[in-house]
CSV table of C-alpha atoms and ligand atoms in Angstrom, one decimal:
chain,number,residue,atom,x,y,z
A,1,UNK,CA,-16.1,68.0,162.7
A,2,UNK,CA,-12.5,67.3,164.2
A,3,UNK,CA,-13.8,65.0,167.1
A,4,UNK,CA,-16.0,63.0,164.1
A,5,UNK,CA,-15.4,59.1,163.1
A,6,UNK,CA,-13.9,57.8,160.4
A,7,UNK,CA,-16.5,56.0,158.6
A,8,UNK,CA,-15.6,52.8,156.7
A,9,UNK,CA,-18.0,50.4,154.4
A,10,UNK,CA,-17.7,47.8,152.3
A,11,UNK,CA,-20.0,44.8,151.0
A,12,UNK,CA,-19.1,42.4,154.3
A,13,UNK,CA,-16.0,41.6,155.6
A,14,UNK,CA,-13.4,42.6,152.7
A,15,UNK,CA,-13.3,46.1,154.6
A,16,UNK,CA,-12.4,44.8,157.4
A,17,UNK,CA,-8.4,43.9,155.5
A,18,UNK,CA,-8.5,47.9,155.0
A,19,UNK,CA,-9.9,48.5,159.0
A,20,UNK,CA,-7.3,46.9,160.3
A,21,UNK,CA,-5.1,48.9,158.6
A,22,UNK,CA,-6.9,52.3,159.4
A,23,UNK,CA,-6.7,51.0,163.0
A,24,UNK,CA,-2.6,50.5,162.9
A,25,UNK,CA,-1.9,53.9,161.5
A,26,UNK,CA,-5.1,55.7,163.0
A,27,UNK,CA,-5.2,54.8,166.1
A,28,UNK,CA,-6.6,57.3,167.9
A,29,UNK,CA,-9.3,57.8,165.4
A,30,UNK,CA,-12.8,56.6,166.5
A,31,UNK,CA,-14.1,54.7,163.6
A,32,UNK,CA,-17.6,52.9,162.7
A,33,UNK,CA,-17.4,50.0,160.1
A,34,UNK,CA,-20.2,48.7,158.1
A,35,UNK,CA,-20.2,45.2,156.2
A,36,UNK,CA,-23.6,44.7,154.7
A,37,UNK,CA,-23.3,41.0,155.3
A,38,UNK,CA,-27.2,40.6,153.8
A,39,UNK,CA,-26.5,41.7,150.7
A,40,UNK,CA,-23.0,40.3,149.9
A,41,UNK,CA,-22.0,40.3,147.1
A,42,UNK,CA,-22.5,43.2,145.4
A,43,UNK,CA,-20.2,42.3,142.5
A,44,UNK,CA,-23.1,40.4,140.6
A,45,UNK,CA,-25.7,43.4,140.8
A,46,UNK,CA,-26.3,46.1,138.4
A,47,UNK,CA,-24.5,49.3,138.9
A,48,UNK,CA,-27.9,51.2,140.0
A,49,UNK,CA,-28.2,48.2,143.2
A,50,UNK,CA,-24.6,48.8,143.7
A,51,UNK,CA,-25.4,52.9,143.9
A,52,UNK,CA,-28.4,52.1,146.1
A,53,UNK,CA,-26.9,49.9,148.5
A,54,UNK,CA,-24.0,52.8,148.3
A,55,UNK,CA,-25.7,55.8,149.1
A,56,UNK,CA,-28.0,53.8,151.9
A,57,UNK,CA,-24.5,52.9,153.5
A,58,UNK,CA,-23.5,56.5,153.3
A,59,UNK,CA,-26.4,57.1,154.9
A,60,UNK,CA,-26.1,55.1,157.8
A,61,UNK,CA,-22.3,56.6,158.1
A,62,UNK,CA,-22.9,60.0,158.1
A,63,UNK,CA,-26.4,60.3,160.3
A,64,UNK,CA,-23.8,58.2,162.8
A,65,UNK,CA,-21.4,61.0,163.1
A,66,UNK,CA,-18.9,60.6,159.9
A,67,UNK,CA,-16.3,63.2,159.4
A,68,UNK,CA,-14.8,61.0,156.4
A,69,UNK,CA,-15.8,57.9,154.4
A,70,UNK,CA,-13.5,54.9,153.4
A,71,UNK,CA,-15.1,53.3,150.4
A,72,UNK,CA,-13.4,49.6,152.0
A,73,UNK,CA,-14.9,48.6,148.4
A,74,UNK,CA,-13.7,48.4,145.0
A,75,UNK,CA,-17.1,47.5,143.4
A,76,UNK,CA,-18.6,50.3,145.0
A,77,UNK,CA,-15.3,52.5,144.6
A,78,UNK,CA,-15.4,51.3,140.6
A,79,UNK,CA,-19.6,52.1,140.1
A,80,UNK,CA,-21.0,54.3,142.8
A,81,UNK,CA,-18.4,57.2,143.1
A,82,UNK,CA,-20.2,59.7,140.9
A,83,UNK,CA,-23.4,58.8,142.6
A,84,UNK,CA,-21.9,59.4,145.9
A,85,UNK,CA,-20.3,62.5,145.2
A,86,UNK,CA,-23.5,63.9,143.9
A,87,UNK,CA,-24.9,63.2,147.2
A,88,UNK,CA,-22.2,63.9,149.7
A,89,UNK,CA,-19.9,66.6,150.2
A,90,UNK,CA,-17.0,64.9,152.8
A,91,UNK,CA,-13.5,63.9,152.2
A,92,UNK,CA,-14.2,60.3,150.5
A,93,UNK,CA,-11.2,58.1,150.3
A,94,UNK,CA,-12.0,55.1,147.4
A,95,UNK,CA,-9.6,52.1,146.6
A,96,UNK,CA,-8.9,52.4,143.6
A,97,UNK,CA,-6.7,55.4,142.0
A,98,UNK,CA,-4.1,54.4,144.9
A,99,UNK,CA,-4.3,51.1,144.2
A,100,UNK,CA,-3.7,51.1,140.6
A,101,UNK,CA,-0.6,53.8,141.5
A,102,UNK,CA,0.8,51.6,143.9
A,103,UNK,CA,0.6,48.5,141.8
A,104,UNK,CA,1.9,50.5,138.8
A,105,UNK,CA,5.2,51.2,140.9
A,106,UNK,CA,6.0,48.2,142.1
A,107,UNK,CA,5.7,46.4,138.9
A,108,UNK,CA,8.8,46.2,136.2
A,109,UNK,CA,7.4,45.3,133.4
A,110,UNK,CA,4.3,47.3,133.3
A,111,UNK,CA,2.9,44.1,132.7
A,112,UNK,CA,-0.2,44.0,135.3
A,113,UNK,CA,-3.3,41.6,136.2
A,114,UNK,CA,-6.1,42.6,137.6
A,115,UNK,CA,-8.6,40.4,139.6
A,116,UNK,CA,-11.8,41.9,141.2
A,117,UNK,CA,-15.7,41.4,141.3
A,118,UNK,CA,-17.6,41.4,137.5
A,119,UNK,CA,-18.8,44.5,138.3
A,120,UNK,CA,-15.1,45.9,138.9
A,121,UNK,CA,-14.0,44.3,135.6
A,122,UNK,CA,-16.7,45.4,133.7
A,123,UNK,CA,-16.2,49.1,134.5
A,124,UNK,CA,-12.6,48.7,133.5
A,125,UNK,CA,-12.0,51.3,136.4
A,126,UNK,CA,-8.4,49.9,136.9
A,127,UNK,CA,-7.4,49.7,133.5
A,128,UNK,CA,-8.7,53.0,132.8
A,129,UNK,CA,-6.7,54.1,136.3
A,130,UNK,CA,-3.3,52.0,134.7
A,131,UNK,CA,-3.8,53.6,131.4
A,132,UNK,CA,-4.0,57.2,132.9
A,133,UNK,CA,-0.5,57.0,134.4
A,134,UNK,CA,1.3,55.3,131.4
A,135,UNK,CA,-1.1,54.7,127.9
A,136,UNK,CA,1.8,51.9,127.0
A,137,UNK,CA,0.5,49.7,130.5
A,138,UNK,CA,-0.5,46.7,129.5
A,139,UNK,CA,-3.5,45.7,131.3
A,140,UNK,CA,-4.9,41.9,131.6
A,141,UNK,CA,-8.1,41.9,133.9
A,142,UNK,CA,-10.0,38.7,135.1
A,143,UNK,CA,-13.0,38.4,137.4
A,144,UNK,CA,-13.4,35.7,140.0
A,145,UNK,CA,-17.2,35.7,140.9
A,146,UNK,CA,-16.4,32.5,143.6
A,147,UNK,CA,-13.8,34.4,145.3
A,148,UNK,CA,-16.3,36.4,147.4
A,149,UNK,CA,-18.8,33.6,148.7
A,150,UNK,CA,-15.9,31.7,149.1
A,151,UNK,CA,-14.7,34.2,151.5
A,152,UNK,CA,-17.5,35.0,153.3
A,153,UNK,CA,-18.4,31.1,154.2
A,154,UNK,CA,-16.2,31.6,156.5
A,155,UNK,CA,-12.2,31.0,157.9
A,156,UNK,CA,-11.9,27.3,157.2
A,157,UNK,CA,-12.7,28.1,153.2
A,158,UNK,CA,-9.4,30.9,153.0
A,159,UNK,CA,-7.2,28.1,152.2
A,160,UNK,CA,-9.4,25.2,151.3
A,161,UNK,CA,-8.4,23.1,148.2
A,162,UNK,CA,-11.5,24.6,146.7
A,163,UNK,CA,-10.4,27.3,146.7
A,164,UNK,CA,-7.2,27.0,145.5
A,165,UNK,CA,-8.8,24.9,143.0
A,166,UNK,CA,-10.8,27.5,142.1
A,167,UNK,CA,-8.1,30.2,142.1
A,168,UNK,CA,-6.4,27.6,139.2
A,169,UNK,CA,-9.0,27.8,137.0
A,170,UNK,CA,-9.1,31.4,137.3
A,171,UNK,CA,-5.9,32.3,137.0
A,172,UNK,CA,-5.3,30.1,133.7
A,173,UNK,CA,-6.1,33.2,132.4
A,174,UNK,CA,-2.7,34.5,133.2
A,175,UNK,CA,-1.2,32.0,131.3
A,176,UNK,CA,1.4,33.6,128.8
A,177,UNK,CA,0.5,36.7,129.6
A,178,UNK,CA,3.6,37.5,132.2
A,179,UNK,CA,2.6,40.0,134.3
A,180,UNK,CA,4.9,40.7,136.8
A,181,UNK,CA,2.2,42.2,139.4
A,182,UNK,CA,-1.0,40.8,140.0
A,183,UNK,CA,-3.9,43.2,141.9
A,184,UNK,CA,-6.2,42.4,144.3
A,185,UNK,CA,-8.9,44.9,143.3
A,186,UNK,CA,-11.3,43.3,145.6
A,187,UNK,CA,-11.1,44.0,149.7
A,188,UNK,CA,-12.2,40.2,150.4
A,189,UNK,CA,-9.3,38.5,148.1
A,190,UNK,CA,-6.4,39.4,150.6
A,191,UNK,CA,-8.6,36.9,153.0
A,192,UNK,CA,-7.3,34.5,150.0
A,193,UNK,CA,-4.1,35.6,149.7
A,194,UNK,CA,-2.1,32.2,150.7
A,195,UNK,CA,-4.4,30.1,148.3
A,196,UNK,CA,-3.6,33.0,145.7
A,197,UNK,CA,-0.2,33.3,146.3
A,198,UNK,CA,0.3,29.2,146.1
A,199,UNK,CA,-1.5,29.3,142.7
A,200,UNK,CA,-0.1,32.7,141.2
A,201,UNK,CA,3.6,31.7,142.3
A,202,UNK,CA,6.5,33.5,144.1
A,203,UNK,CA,7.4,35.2,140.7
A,204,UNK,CA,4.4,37.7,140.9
A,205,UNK,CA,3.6,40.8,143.3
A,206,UNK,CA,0.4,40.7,144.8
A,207,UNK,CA,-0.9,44.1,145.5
A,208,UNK,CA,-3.8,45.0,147.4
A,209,UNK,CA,-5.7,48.2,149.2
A,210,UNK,CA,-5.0,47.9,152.7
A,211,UNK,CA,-2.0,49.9,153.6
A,212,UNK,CA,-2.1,52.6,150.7
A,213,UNK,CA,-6.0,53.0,151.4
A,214,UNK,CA,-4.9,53.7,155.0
A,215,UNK,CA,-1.8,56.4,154.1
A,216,UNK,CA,-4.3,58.1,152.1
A,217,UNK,CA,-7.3,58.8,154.8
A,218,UNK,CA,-4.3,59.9,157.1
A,219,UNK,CA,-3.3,62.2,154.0
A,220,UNK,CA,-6.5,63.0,153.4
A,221,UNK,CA,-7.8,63.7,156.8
A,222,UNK,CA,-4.7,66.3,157.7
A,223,UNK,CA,-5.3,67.7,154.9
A,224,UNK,CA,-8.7,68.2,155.6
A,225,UNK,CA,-8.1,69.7,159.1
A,226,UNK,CA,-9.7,66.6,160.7
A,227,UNK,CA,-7.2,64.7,162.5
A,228,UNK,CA,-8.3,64.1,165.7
A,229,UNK,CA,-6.3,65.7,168.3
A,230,UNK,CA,-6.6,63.8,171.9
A,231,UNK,CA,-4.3,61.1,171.8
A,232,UNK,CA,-6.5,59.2,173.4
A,233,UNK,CA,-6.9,55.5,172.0
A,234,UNK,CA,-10.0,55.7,169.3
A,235,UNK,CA,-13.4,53.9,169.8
A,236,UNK,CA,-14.5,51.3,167.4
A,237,UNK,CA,-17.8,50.8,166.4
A,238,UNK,CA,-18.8,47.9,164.3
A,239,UNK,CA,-22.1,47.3,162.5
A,240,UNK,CA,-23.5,44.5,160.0
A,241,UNK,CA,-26.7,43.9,158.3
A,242,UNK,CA,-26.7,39.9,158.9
A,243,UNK,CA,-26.1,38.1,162.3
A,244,UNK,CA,-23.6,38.9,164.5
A,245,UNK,CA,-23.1,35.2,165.3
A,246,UNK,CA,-22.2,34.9,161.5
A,247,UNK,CA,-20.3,38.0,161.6
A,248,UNK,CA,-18.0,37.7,165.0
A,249,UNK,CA,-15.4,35.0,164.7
A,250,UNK,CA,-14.4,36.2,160.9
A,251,UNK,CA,-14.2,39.7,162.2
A,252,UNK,CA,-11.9,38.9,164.9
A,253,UNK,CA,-9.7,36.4,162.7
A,254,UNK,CA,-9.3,39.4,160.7
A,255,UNK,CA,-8.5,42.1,163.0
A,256,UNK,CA,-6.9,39.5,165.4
A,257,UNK,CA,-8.8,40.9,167.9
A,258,UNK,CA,-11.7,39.9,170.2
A,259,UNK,CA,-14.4,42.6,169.0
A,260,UNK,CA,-16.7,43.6,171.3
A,261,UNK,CA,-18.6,46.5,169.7
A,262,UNK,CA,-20.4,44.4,167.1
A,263,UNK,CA,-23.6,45.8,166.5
A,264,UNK,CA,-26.8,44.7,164.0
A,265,UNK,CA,-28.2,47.5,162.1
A,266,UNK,CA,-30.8,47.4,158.7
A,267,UNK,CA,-29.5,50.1,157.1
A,268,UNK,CA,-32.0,49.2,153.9
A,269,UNK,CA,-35.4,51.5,153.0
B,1,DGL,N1,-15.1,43.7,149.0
B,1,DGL,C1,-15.8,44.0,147.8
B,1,DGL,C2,-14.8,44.6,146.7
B,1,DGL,O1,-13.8,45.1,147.1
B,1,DGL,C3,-16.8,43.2,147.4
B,1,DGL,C4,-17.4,42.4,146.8
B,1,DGL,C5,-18.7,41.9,146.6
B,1,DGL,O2,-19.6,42.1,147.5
B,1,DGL,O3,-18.9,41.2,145.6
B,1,DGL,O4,-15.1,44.6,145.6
């Protein structure tokens, strides 16, 4: 399915830091995005809502013409892969075995934070990732529950002394601990990333899943045979589950665009 769309989903509008990637180095893929604005966050649910909510964006993805899925979520990448692979037989790229590589590299001291959603942290699918690649990594995860409403209130919030409040009580955790590389393991916190940055410091590199998420669905996809070929410029599709209203002027800050494909969809039984 060579002329197919590169389907992309995450809980809202995290994905959206990996879309505009896919866009930069894909773009003449056609591509349909789905942020299930409703039903954000998943990060507090159990792992069987997370698989549900999962397998009905796949769903939606694939009856829409998918030739490949983006996971654009680490909470669904971390608790829903087995469940998704049971169901679906398609190149599926998820966020975190790149990640993890990626952070692994850049950091010195193999000294390495991890920040994501509960359910992220409490799968320990990062430090399990880390530990793969080296057993002597050592791994200090936190999770920042406020990080994801905070985000998805909306553009005024990203920087918001809240927030960076917030990001100070969080990353207290850190204290003594000197990592060297912190990771993002959740597609909303680059939204965050100056109010991070300010409370982390300069000493520590932040890594997250845009770019390497994007190098590996072009990897991924020529390896596959699925590349498009017309060099024609790709058609973007975008769909969420809450209001468009809600959903426009955080989807254009993001992709520094003026989106005009924005579509609502229930994607839910
Ligand atoms: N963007 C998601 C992630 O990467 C989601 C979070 C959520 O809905 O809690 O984990």
């Amino acid at each position: 399915m060579i002329n197919g769309k590169i389907g992309v989903f995450d809980s809202g509008i995290g994905g959206l830091t990996v879309l505009k990637e896919i866009i930069k180095q894909l773009p003449n893929e056609d591509i349909i995005y789905f942020g299930d604005g409703k039903r954000t966050p998943y990060g507090g649910k159990s792992k069987q809502t997370i698989e549900l909510f999962a397998l009905q964006s796949m769903k939606f993805l694939t009856q829409r013409g998918a030739k490949a899925i983006v996971i654009a979520c680490n909470t669904v990448s971390s608790n829903a892969m087995d469940a998704i692979k049971q169901h679906y037989d398609l190149p599926i790229i998820e966020v975190i075995s790149t990640t993890a590589e990626l952070a692994y590299n850049k950091s010195e001291n193999k000294n390495i934070g991890v920040i994501g959603t509960k359910a992220t942290i409490e799968s320990h699918s990062y430090e399990k990732a880390l530990k793969s690649m080296d057993t002597k990594v050592t791994v200090h995860q936190k999770s920042c529950p406020l990080f994801v409403p905070l985000a998805e209130e909306g553009v005024e919030w990203w920087e918001d002394e809240i927030t960076k409040m917030v990001a100070k009580r969080y990353f207290s955790f850190f204290d003594n601990t000197d990592i060297d590389t912190l990771i993002l393991g959740c597609t909303h916190y680059p939204l965050l990333k100056n109010s991070i940055r300010q409370t982390i410091g300069n000493d520590v590199c932040l890594v997250d899943s845009a770019y390497i998420t994007a190098k590996q669905t072009k990897i991924m996809l020529e390896k596959s045979g699925l590349l498009k070929k017309s060099s024609s410029k790709g058609i973007l599709e975008i769909y969420t589950s809450d209001s468009i209203e809600r959903f426009m002027p955080m989807c254009n800050a993001i992709l520094g665009m003026d989106c005009l494909n924005i579509n609502k969809c229930d994607v839910g039984e």
